[in-house]
């Protein structure tokens, strides 16, 4: 089983520049603005959203699930 997160609100977003050319001078990408434009649920995932999927897969509740790909992307894909 695997977990495939989409846009997740984490501190790494502050380190990703918005532009490719001359990116050092560009403001960082806002994951909320990105999600509003691309994710059907209109928000990025939280760390807890992803962790809940992992906890489910590690629990007895998923005992009969094998080879599943759990997509945690708010409907993006």
JSON list of N, CA and C in Angstrom, two decimals:
[
{"chain": "A", "resi": 1, "resn": "UNK", "atom": "N", "xyz": [0.84, -1.18, 0.00]},
{"chain": "A", "resi": 1, "resn": "UNK", "atom": "CA", "xyz": [0.00, 0.00, 0.00]},
{"chain": "A", "resi": 1, "resn": "UNK", "atom": "C", "xyz": [0.89, 1.24, 0.00]},
{"chain": "A", "resi": 2, "resn": "UNK", "atom": "N", "xyz": [0.42, 2.26, -0.67]},
{"chain": "A", "resi": 2, "resn": "UNK", "atom": "CA", "xyz": [1.17, 3.52, -0.72]},
{"chain": "A", "resi": 2, "resn": "UNK", "atom": "C", "xyz": [0.23, 4.69, -0.52]},
{"chain": "A", "resi": 3, "resn": "UNK", "atom": "N", "xyz": [0.78, 5.79, -0.03]},
{"chain": "A", "resi": 3, "resn": "UNK", "atom": "CA", "xyz": [0.03, 7.03, 0.15]},
{"chain": "A", "resi": 3, "resn": "UNK", "atom": "C", "xyz": [0.64, 8.07, -0.79]},
{"chain": "A", "resi": 4, "resn": "UNK", "atom": "N", "xyz": [-0.22, 8.73, -1.56]},
{"chain": "A", "resi": 4, "resn": "UNK", "atom": "CA", "xyz": [0.21, 9.71, -2.56]},
{"chain": "A", "resi": 4, "resn": "UNK", "atom": "C", "xyz": [-0.41, 11.07, -2.24]},
{"chain": "A", "resi": 5, "resn": "UNK", "atom": "N", "xyz": [0.30, 11.91, -1.47]},
{"chain": "A", "resi": 5, "resn": "UNK", "atom": "CA", "xyz": [-0.26, 13.22, -1.15]},
{"chain": "A", "resi": 5, "resn": "UNK", "atom": "C", "xyz": [-0.13, 14.20, -2.31]},
{"chain": "A", "resi": 6, "resn": "UNK", "atom": "N", "xyz": [-1.05, 15.13, -2.36]},
{"chain": "A", "resi": 6, "resn": "UNK", "atom": "CA", "xyz": [-0.98, 16.22, -3.33]},
{"chain": "A", "resi": 6, "resn": "UNK", "atom": "C", "xyz": [-0.33, 17.42, -2.67]},
{"chain": "A", "resi": 7, "resn": "UNK", "atom": "N", "xyz": [-0.94, 18.58, -2.82]},
{"chain": "A", "resi": 7, "resn": "UNK", "atom": "CA", "xyz": [-0.44, 19.81, -2.21]},
{"chain": "A", "resi": 7, "resn": "UNK", "atom": "C", "xyz": [-0.71, 19.75, -0.71]},
{"chain": "A", "resi": 8, "resn": "UNK", "atom": "N", "xyz": [0.36, 19.78, 0.08]},
{"chain": "A", "resi": 8, "resn": "UNK", "atom": "CA", "xyz": [0.24, 19.71, 1.54]},
{"chain": "A", "resi": 8, "resn": "UNK", "atom": "C", "xyz": [0.83, 20.98, 2.13]},
{"chain": "A", "resi": 9, "resn": "UNK", "atom": "N", "xyz": [0.11, 21.60, 3.04]},
{"chain": "A", "resi": 9, "resn": "UNK", "atom": "CA", "xyz": [0.59, 22.83, 3.70]},
{"chain": "A", "resi": 9, "resn": "UNK", "atom": "C", "xyz": [1.67, 22.48, 4.70]},
{"chain": "A", "resi": 10, "resn": "UNK", "atom": "N", "xyz": [2.92, 22.66, 4.29]},
{"chain": "A", "resi": 10, "resn": "UNK", "atom": "CA", "xyz": [4.09, 22.43, 5.15]},
{"chain": "A", "resi": 10, "resn": "UNK", "atom": "C", "xyz": [5.05, 23.60, 4.97]},
{"chain": "A", "resi": 11, "resn": "UNK", "atom": "N", "xyz": [6.02, 23.75, 5.85]},
{"chain": "A", "resi": 11, "resn": "UNK", "atom": "CA", "xyz": [6.96, 24.87, 5.75]},
{"chain": "A", "resi": 11, "resn": "UNK", "atom": "C", "xyz": [7.82, 24.86, 4.48]},
{"chain": "A", "resi": 12, "resn": "UNK", "atom": "N", "xyz": [7.90, 23.76, 3.76]},
{"chain": "A", "resi": 12, "resn": "UNK", "atom": "CA", "xyz": [8.73, 23.71, 2.55]},
{"chain": "A", "resi": 12, "resn": "UNK", "atom": "C", "xyz": [8.27, 24.71, 1.50]},
{"chain": "A", "resi": 13, "resn": "UNK", "atom": "N", "xyz": [6.97, 25.06, 1.51]},
{"chain": "A", "resi": 13, "resn": "UNK", "atom": "CA", "xyz": [6.46, 26.00, 0.51]},
{"chain": "A", "resi": 13, "resn": "UNK", "atom": "C", "xyz": [7.14, 27.36, 0.59]},
{"chain": "A", "resi": 14, "resn": "UNK", "atom": "N", "xyz": [7.58, 27.75, 1.75]},
{"chain": "A", "resi": 14, "resn": "UNK", "atom": "CA", "xyz": [8.26, 29.05, 1.89]},
{"chain": "A", "resi": 14, "resn": "UNK", "atom": "C", "xyz": [9.61, 29.04, 1.20]},
{"chain": "A", "resi": 15, "resn": "UNK", "atom": "N", "xyz": [10.13, 27.87, 0.89]},
{"chain": "A", "resi": 15, "resn": "UNK", "atom": "CA", "xyz": [11.44, 27.75, 0.25]},
{"chain": "A", "resi": 15, "resn": "UNK", "atom": "C", "xyz": [11.36, 27.58, -1.25]},
{"chain": "A", "resi": 16, "resn": "UNK", "atom": "N", "xyz": [10.15, 27.41, -1.80]},
{"chain": "A", "resi": 16, "resn": "UNK", "atom": "CA", "xyz": [10.00, 27.21, -3.24]},
{"chain": "A", "resi": 16, "resn": "UNK", "atom": "C", "xyz": [9.65, 28.55, -3.89]},
{"chain": "A", "resi": 17, "resn": "UNK", "atom": "N", "xyz": [10.52, 29.07, -4.73]},
{"chain": "A", "resi": 17, "resn": "UNK", "atom": "CA", "xyz": [10.23, 30.35, -5.38]},
{"chain": "A", "resi": 17, "resn": "UNK", "atom": "C", "xyz": [9.15, 30.22, -6.44]},
{"chain": "A", "resi": 18, "resn": "UNK", "atom": "N", "xyz": [8.45, 31.31, -6.69]},
{"chain": "A", "resi": 18, "resn": "UNK", "atom": "CA", "xyz": [7.34, 31.29, -7.63]},
{"chain": "A", "resi": 18, "resn": "UNK", "atom": "C", "xyz": [7.79, 31.22, -9.08]},
{"chain": "A", "resi": 19, "resn": "UNK", "atom": "N", "xyz": [8.88, 31.89, -9.44]},
{"chain": "A", "resi": 19, "resn": "UNK", "atom": "CA", "xyz": [9.33, 31.91, -10.83]},
{"chain": "A", "resi": 19, "resn": "UNK", "atom": "C", "xyz": [10.56, 31.06, -11.05]},
{"chain": "A", "resi": 20, "resn": "UNK", "atom": "N", "xyz": [10.78, 30.63, -12.28]},
{"chain": "A", "resi": 20, "resn": "UNK", "atom": "CA", "xyz": [11.95, 29.82, -12.58]},
{"chain": "A", "resi": 20, "resn": "UNK", "atom": "C", "xyz": [13.16, 30.70, -12.89]},
{"chain": "A", "resi": 21, "resn": "UNK", "atom": "N", "xyz": [12.98, 31.65, -13.77]},
{"chain": "A", "resi": 21, "resn": "UNK", "atom": "CA", "xyz": [14.06, 32.56, -14.14]},
{"chain": "A", "resi": 21, "resn": "UNK", "atom": "C", "xyz": [14.17, 33.65, -13.09]},
{"chain": "A", "resi": 22, "resn": "UNK", "atom": "N", "xyz": [15.35, 33.82, -12.50]},
{"chain": "A", "resi": 22, "resn": "UNK", "atom": "CA", "xyz": [15.53, 34.82, -11.44]},
{"chain": "A", "resi": 22, "resn": "UNK", "atom": "C", "xyz": [14.68, 34.53, -10.23]},
{"chain": "A", "resi": 23, "resn": "UNK", "atom": "N", "xyz": [14.52, 33.28, -9.90]},
{"chain": "A", "resi": 23, "resn": "UNK", "atom": "CA", "xyz": [13.61, 32.85, -8.84]},
{"chain": "A", "resi": 23, "resn": "UNK", "atom": "C", "xyz": [13.97, 33.39, -7.47]},
{"chain": "A", "resi": 24, "resn": "UNK", "atom": "N", "xyz": [15.22, 33.72, -7.26]},
{"chain": "A", "resi": 24, "resn": "UNK", "atom": "CA", "xyz": [15.63, 34.18, -5.93]},
{"chain": "A", "resi": 24, "resn": "UNK", "atom": "C", "xyz": [14.88, 35.44, -5.51]},
{"chain": "A", "resi": 25, "resn": "UNK", "atom": "N", "xyz": [14.49, 36.26, -6.47]},
{"chain": "A", "resi": 25, "resn": "UNK", "atom": "CA", "xyz": [13.81, 37.52, -6.15]},
{"chain": "A", "resi": 25, "resn": "UNK", "atom": "C", "xyz": [12.29, 37.36, -6.10]},
{"chain": "A", "resi": 26, "resn": "UNK", "atom": "N", "xyz": [11.79, 36.21, -6.49]},
{"chain": "A", "resi": 26, "resn": "UNK", "atom": "CA", "xyz": [10.34, 36.00, -6.53]},
{"chain": "A", "resi": 26, "resn": "UNK", "atom": "C", "xyz": [9.81, 35.65, -5.14]},
{"chain": "A", "resi": 27, "resn": "UNK", "atom": "N", "xyz": [8.57, 36.04, -4.85]},
{"chain": "A", "resi": 27, "resn": "UNK", "atom": "CA", "xyz": [7.98, 35.63, -3.57]},
{"chain": "A", "resi": 27, "resn": "UNK", "atom": "C", "xyz": [7.70, 34.14, -3.58]},
{"chain": "A", "resi": 28, "resn": "UNK", "atom": "N", "xyz": [7.66, 33.52, -2.42]},
{"chain": "A", "resi": 28, "resn": "UNK", "atom": "CA", "xyz": [7.38, 32.08, -2.37]},
{"chain": "A", "resi": 28, "resn": "UNK", "atom": "C", "xyz": [5.96, 31.77, -2.84]},
{"chain": "A", "resi": 29, "resn": "UNK", "atom": "N", "xyz": [5.76, 30.53, -3.25]},
{"chain": "A", "resi": 29, "resn": "UNK", "atom": "CA", "xyz": [4.43, 30.07, -3.68]},
{"chain": "A", "resi": 29, "resn": "UNK", "atom": "C", "xyz": [3.55, 29.90, -2.44]},
{"chain": "A", "resi": 30, "resn": "UNK", "atom": "N", "xyz": [2.31, 30.36, -2.55]},
{"chain": "A", "resi": 30, "resn": "UNK", "atom": "CA", "xyz": [1.34, 30.21, -1.47]},
{"chain": "A", "resi": 30, "resn": "UNK", "atom": "C", "xyz": [0.54, 28.93, -1.74]},
{"chain": "A", "resi": 31, "resn": "UNK", "atom": "N", "xyz": [0.68, 27.89, -0.88]},
{"chain": "A", "resi": 31, "resn": "UNK", "atom": "CA", "xyz": [-0.05, 26.65, -1.16]},
{"chain": "A", "resi": 31, "resn": "UNK", "atom": "C", "xyz": [-1.56, 26.82, -1.16]},
{"chain": "A", "resi": 32, "resn": "UNK", "atom": "N", "xyz": [-2.08, 27.79, -0.42]},
{"chain": "A", "resi": 32, "resn": "UNK", "atom": "CA", "xyz": [-3.53, 28.03, -0.40]},
{"chain": "A", "resi": 32, "resn": "UNK", "atom": "C", "xyz": [-4.00, 28.61, -1.72]},
{"chain": "A", "resi": 33, "resn": "UNK", "atom": "N", "xyz": [-3.22, 29.56, -2.28]},
{"chain": "A", "resi": 33, "resn": "UNK", "atom": "CA", "xyz": [-3.57, 30.13, -3.58]},
{"chain": "A", "resi": 33, "resn": "UNK", "atom": "C", "xyz": [-3.47, 29.06, -4.66]},
{"chain": "A", "resi": 34, "resn": "UNK", "atom": "N", "xyz": [-2.45, 28.24, -4.61]},
{"chain": "A", "resi": 34, "resn": "UNK", "atom": "CA", "xyz": [-2.29, 27.16, -5.58]},
{"chain": "A", "resi": 34, "resn": "UNK", "atom": "C", "xyz": [-3.46, 26.19, -5.50]},
{"chain": "A", "resi": 35, "resn": "UNK", "atom": "N", "xyz": [-3.84, 25.81, -4.30]},
{"chain": "A", "resi": 35, "resn": "UNK", "atom": "CA", "xyz": [-4.94, 24.86, -4.11]},
{"chain": "A", "resi": 35, "resn": "UNK", "atom": "C", "xyz": [-6.27, 25.45, -4.58]},
{"chain": "A", "resi": 36, "resn": "UNK", "atom": "N", "xyz": [-6.50, 26.74, -4.31]},
{"chain": "A", "resi": 36, "resn": "UNK", "atom": "CA", "xyz": [-7.75, 27.36, -4.75]},
{"chain": "A", "resi": 36, "resn": "UNK", "atom": "C", "xyz": [-7.89, 27.30, -6.27]},
{"chain": "A", "resi": 37, "resn": "UNK", "atom": "N", "xyz": [-6.77, 27.31, -6.98]},
{"chain": "A", "resi": 37, "resn": "UNK", "atom": "CA", "xyz": [-6.79, 27.29, -8.45]},
{"chain": "A", "resi": 37, "resn": "UNK", "atom": "C", "xyz": [-6.81, 25.88, -9.02]},
{"chain": "A", "resi": 38, "resn": "UNK", "atom": "N", "xyz": [-6.33, 24.89, -8.29]},
{"chain": "A", "resi": 38, "resn": "UNK", "atom": "CA", "xyz": [-6.14, 23.57, -8.89]},
{"chain": "A", "resi": 38, "resn": "UNK", "atom": "C", "xyz": [-6.84, 22.41, -8.19]},
{"chain": "A", "resi": 39, "resn": "UNK", "atom": "N", "xyz": [-7.16, 22.54, -6.92]},
{"chain": "A", "resi": 39, "resn": "UNK", "atom": "CA", "xyz": [-7.71, 21.42, -6.15]},
{"chain": "A", "resi": 39, "resn": "UNK", "atom": "C", "xyz": [-9.22, 21.58, -5.99]},
{"chain": "A", "resi": 40, "resn": "UNK", "atom": "N", "xyz": [-10.00, 20.56, -6.35]},
{"chain": "A", "resi": 40, "resn": "UNK", "atom": "CA", "xyz": [-11.45, 20.67, -6.21]},
{"chain": "A", "resi": 40, "resn": "UNK", "atom": "C", "xyz": [-11.93, 21.03, -4.80]},
{"chain": "A", "resi": 41, "resn": "UNK", "atom": "N", "xyz": [-11.23, 20.59, -3.76]},
{"chain": "A", "resi": 41, "resn": "UNK", "atom": "CA", "xyz": [-11.65, 20.95, -2.40]},
{"chain": "A", "resi": 41, "resn": "UNK", "atom": "C", "xyz": [-11.20, 22.36, -2.02]},
{"chain": "A", "resi": 42, "resn": "UNK", "atom": "N", "xyz": [-10.45, 23.03, -2.88]},
{"chain": "A", "resi": 42, "resn": "UNK", "atom": "CA", "xyz": [-10.05, 24.44, -2.73]},
{"chain": "A", "resi": 42, "resn": "UNK", "atom": "C", "xyz": [-9.17, 24.73, -1.52]},
{"chain": "A", "resi": 43, "resn": "UNK", "atom": "N", "xyz": [-8.45, 23.71, -1.05]},
{"chain": "A", "resi": 43, "resn": "UNK", "atom": "CA", "xyz": [-7.49, 23.94, 0.03]},
{"chain": "A", "resi": 43, "resn": "UNK", "atom": "C", "xyz": [-6.40, 22.88, -0.06]},
{"chain": "A", "resi": 44, "resn": "UNK", "atom": "N", "xyz": [-5.21, 23.19, 0.44]},
{"chain": "A", "resi": 44, "resn": "UNK", "atom": "CA", "xyz": [-4.18, 22.16, 0.49]},
{"chain": "A", "resi": 44, "resn": "UNK", "atom": "C", "xyz": [-4.50, 21.18, 1.61]},
{"chain": "A", "resi": 45, "resn": "UNK", "atom": "N", "xyz": [-3.91, 20.01, 1.52]},
{"chain": "A", "resi": 45, "resn": "UNK", "atom": "CA", "xyz": [-4.05, 19.03, 2.60]},
{"chain": "A", "resi": 45, "resn": "UNK", "atom": "C", "xyz": [-3.28, 19.53, 3.82]},
{"chain": "A", "resi": 46, "resn": "UNK", "atom": "N", "xyz": [-3.69, 19.09, 4.97]},
{"chain": "A", "resi": 46, "resn": "UNK", "atom": "CA", "xyz": [-2.91, 19.33, 6.18]},
{"chain": "A", "resi": 46, "resn": "UNK", "atom": "C", "xyz": [-2.04, 18.10, 6.42]},
{"chain": "A", "resi": 47, "resn": "UNK", "atom": "N", "xyz": [-1.05, 18.25, 7.26]},
{"chain": "A", "resi": 47, "resn": "UNK", "atom": "CA", "xyz": [-0.22, 17.11, 7.63]},
{"chain": "A", "resi": 47, "resn": "UNK", "atom": "C", "xyz": [-1.10, 16.03, 8.25]},
{"chain": "A", "resi": 48, "resn": "UNK", "atom": "N", "xyz": [-2.11, 16.44, 9.00]},
{"chain": "A", "resi": 48, "resn": "UNK", "atom": "CA", "xyz": [-3.02, 15.49, 9.64]},
{"chain": "A", "resi": 48, "resn": "UNK", "atom": "C", "xyz": [-3.83, 14.71, 8.61]},
{"chain": "A", "resi": 49, "resn": "UNK", "atom": "N", "xyz": [-4.22, 15.35, 7.51]},
{"chain": "A", "resi": 49, "resn": "UNK", "atom": "CA", "xyz": [-4.95, 14.65, 6.45]},
{"chain": "A", "resi": 49, "resn": "UNK", "atom": "C", "xyz": [-4.14, 13.47, 5.93]},
{"chain": "A", "resi": 50, "resn": "UNK", "atom": "N", "xyz": [-2.86, 13.70, 5.68]},
{"chain": "A", "resi": 50, "resn": "UNK", "atom": "CA", "xyz": [-1.99, 12.64, 5.18]},
{"chain": "A", "resi": 50, "resn": "UNK", "atom": "C", "xyz": [-1.73, 11.61, 6.27]},
{"chain": "A", "resi": 51, "resn": "UNK", "atom": "N", "xyz": [-1.46, 12.07, 7.48]},
{"chain": "A", "resi": 51, "resn": "UNK", "atom": "CA", "xyz": [-1.17, 11.16, 8.59]},
{"chain": "A", "resi": 51, "resn": "UNK", "atom": "C", "xyz": [-2.36, 10.24, 8.87]},
{"chain": "A", "resi": 52, "resn": "UNK", "atom": "N", "xyz": [-3.57, 10.76, 8.76]},
{"chain": "A", "resi": 52, "resn": "UNK", "atom": "CA", "xyz": [-4.75, 9.92, 9.00]},
{"chain": "A", "resi": 52, "resn": "UNK", "atom": "C", "xyz": [-4.82, 8.75, 8.02]},
{"chain": "A", "resi": 53, "resn": "UNK", "atom": "N", "xyz": [-4.41, 8.98, 6.78]},
{"chain": "A", "resi": 53, "resn": "UNK", "atom": "CA", "xyz": [-4.39, 7.89, 5.81]},
{"chain": "A", "resi": 53, "resn": "UNK", "atom": "C", "xyz": [-3.35, 6.85, 6.17]},
{"chain": "A", "resi": 54, "resn": "UNK", "atom": "N", "xyz": [-2.20, 7.30, 6.63]},
{"chain": "A", "resi": 54, "resn": "UNK", "atom": "CA", "xyz": [-1.14, 6.38, 7.04]},
{"chain": "A", "resi": 54, "resn": "UNK", "atom": "C", "xyz": [-1.58, 5.58, 8.26]},
{"chain": "A", "resi": 55, "resn": "UNK", "atom": "N", "xyz": [-2.19, 6.26, 9.22]},
{"chain": "A", "resi": 55, "resn": "UNK", "atom": "CA", "xyz": [-2.68, 5.58, 10.43]},
{"chain": "A", "resi": 55, "resn": "UNK", "atom": "C", "xyz": [-3.71, 4.52, 10.05]},
{"chain": "A", "resi": 56, "resn": "UNK", "atom": "N", "xyz": [-4.61, 4.86, 9.13]},
{"chain": "A", "resi": 56, "resn": "UNK", "atom": "CA", "xyz": [-5.59, 3.88, 8.68]},
{"chain": "A", "resi": 56, "resn": "UNK", "atom": "C", "xyz": [-4.91, 2.65, 8.08]},
{"chain": "A", "resi": 57, "resn": "UNK", "atom": "N", "xyz": [-3.94, 2.87, 7.21]},
{"chain": "A", "resi": 57, "resn": "UNK", "atom": "CA", "xyz": [-3.25, 1.73, 6.59]},
{"chain": "A", "resi": 57, "resn": "UNK", "atom": "C", "xyz": [-2.47, 0.89, 7.60]},
{"chain": "A", "resi": 58, "resn": "UNK", "atom": "N", "xyz": [-2.03, 1.52, 8.69]},
{"chain": "A", "resi": 58, "resn": "UNK", "atom": "CA", "xyz": [-1.29, 0.79, 9.72]},
{"chain": "A", "resi": 58, "resn": "UNK", "atom": "C", "xyz": [-2.21, 0.13, 10.74]},
{"chain": "A", "resi": 59, "resn": "UNK", "atom": "N", "xyz": [-3.51, 0.38, 10.64]},
{"chain": "A", "resi": 59, "resn": "UNK", "atom": "CA", "xyz": [-4.45, -0.14, 11.63]},
{"chain": "A", "resi": 59, "resn": "UNK", "atom": "C", "xyz": [-5.07, -1.45, 11.18]},
{"chain": "A", "resi": 60, "resn": "UNK", "atom": "N", "xyz": [-5.70, -2.15, 12.12]},
{"chain": "A", "resi": 60, "resn": "UNK", "atom": "CA", "xyz": [-6.42, -3.37, 11.76]},
{"chain": "A", "resi": 60, "resn": "UNK", "atom": "C", "xyz": [-7.58, -3.13, 10.79]},
{"chain": "A", "resi": 61, "resn": "UNK", "atom": "N", "xyz": [-8.07, -1.90, 10.72]},
{"chain": "A", "resi": 61, "resn": "UNK", "atom": "CA", "xyz": [-9.19, -1.58, 9.82]},
{"chain": "A", "resi": 61, "resn": "UNK", "atom": "C", "xyz": [-8.83, -1.81, 8.35]},
{"chain": "A", "resi": 62, "resn": "UNK", "atom": "N", "xyz": [-7.54, -1.80, 8.05]},
{"chain": "A", "resi": 62, "resn": "UNK", "atom": "CA", "xyz": [-7.13, -2.01, 6.66]},
{"chain": "A", "resi": 62, "resn": "UNK", "atom": "C", "xyz": [-6.52, -3.40, 6.45]},
{"chain": "A", "resi": 63, "resn": "UNK", "atom": "N", "xyz": [-6.81, -4.32, 7.33]},
{"chain": "A", "resi": 63, "resn": "UNK", "atom": "CA", "xyz": [-6.18, -5.65, 7.30]},
{"chain": "A", "resi": 63, "resn": "UNK", "atom": "C", "xyz": [-6.36, -6.39, 5.99]},
{"chain": "A", "resi": 64, "resn": "UNK", "atom": "N", "xyz": [-7.44, -6.14, 5.28]},
{"chain": "A", "resi": 64, "resn": "UNK", "atom": "CA", "xyz": [-7.70, -6.88, 4.05]},
{"chain": "A", "resi": 64, "resn": "UNK", "atom": "C", "xyz": [-7.43, -6.04, 2.80]},
{"chain": "A", "resi": 65, "resn": "UNK", "atom": "N", "xyz": [-6.74, -4.94, 2.97]},
{"chain": "A", "resi": 65, "resn": "UNK", "atom": "CA", "xyz": [-6.38, -4.06, 1.85]},
{"chain": "A", "resi": 65, "resn": "UNK", "atom": "C", "xyz": [-4.93, -4.34, 1.47]},
{"chain": "A", "resi": 66, "resn": "UNK", "atom": "N", "xyz": [-4.71, -4.69, 0.22]},
{"chain": "A", "resi": 66, "resn": "UNK", "atom": "CA", "xyz": [-3.35, -4.94, -0.26]},
{"chain": "A", "resi": 66, "resn": "UNK", "atom": "C", "xyz": [-3.15, -4.26, -1.61]},
{"chain": "A", "resi": 67, "resn": "UNK", "atom": "N", "xyz": [-1.97, -3.70, -1.80]},
{"chain": "A", "resi": 67, "resn": "UNK", "atom": "CA", "xyz": [-1.62, -3.11, -3.08]},
{"chain": "A", "resi": 67, "resn": "UNK", "atom": "C", "xyz": [-2.42, -1.88, -3.45]},
{"chain": "A", "resi": 68, "resn": "UNK", "atom": "N", "xyz": [-2.96, -1.18, -2.46]},
{"chain": "A", "resi": 68, "resn": "UNK", "atom": "CA", "xyz": [-3.76, -0.01, -2.73]},
{"chain": "A", "resi": 68, "resn": "UNK", "atom": "C", "xyz": [-2.92, 1.25, -2.81]},
{"chain": "A", "resi": 69, "resn": "UNK", "atom": "N", "xyz": [-3.34, 2.16, -3.67]},
{"chain": "A", "resi": 69, "resn": "UNK", "atom": "CA", "xyz": [-2.72, 3.48, -3.75]},
{"chain": "A", "resi": 69, "resn": "UNK", "atom": "C", "xyz": [-3.73, 4.47, -3.18]},
{"chain": "A", "resi": 70, "resn": "UNK", "atom": "N", "xyz": [-3.43, 5.01, -2.01]},
{"chain": "A", "resi": 70, "resn": "UNK", "atom": "CA", "xyz": [-4.33, 5.96, -1.36]},
{"chain": "A", "resi": 70, "resn": "UNK", "atom": "C", "xyz": [-3.91, 7.36, -1.77]},
{"chain": "A", "resi": 71, "resn": "UNK", "atom": "N", "xyz": [-4.75, 8.02, -2.56]},
{"chain": "A", "resi": 71, "resn": "UNK", "atom": "CA", "xyz": [-4.46, 9.36, -3.06]},
{"chain": "A", "resi": 71, "resn": "UNK", "atom": "C", "xyz": [-5.09, 10.36, -2.12]},
{"chain": "A", "resi": 72, "resn": "UNK", "atom": "N", "xyz": [-4.27, 11.24, -1.56]},
{"chain": "A", "resi": 72, "resn": "UNK", "atom": "CA", "xyz": [-4.73, 12.26, -0.61]},
{"chain": "A", "resi": 72, "resn": "UNK", "atom": "C", "xyz": [-4.44, 13.61, -1.27]},
{"chain": "A", "resi": 73, "resn": "UNK", "atom": "N", "xyz": [-5.28, 13.97, -2.26]},
{"chain": "A", "resi": 73, "resn": "UNK", "atom": "CA", "xyz": [-5.01, 15.19, -3.02]},
{"chain": "A", "resi": 73, "resn": "UNK", "atom": "C", "xyz": [-6.22, 16.09, -3.21]},
{"chain": "A", "resi": 74, "resn": "UNK", "atom": "N", "xyz": [-7.26, 15.88, -2.41]},
{"chain": "A", "resi": 74, "resn": "UNK", "atom": "CA", "xyz": [-8.42, 16.75, -2.47]},
{"chain": "A", "resi": 74, "resn": "UNK", "atom": "C", "xyz": [-9.19, 16.68, -3.78]},
{"chain": "A", "resi": 75, "resn": "UNK", "atom": "N", "xyz": [-9.01, 15.59, -4.53]},
{"chain": "A", "resi": 75, "resn": "UNK", "atom": "CA", "xyz": [-9.72, 15.42, -5.79]},
{"chain": "A", "resi": 75, "resn": "UNK", "atom": "C", "xyz": [-8.96, 15.92, -7.00]},
{"chain": "A", "resi": 76, "resn": "UNK", "atom": "N", "xyz": [-7.71, 16.33, -6.84]},
{"chain": "A", "resi": 76, "resn": "UNK", "atom": "CA", "xyz": [-6.93, 16.87, -7.95]},
{"chain": "A", "resi": 76, "resn": "UNK", "atom": "C", "xyz": [-6.81, 15.87, -9.09]},
{"chain": "A", "resi": 77, "resn": "UNK", "atom": "N", "xyz": [-6.53, 14.61, -8.74]},
{"chain": "A", "resi": 77, "resn": "UNK", "atom": "CA", "xyz": [-6.41, 13.60, -9.80]},
{"chain": "A", "resi": 77, "resn": "UNK", "atom": "C", "xyz": [-7.65, 12.76, -9.84]}
]
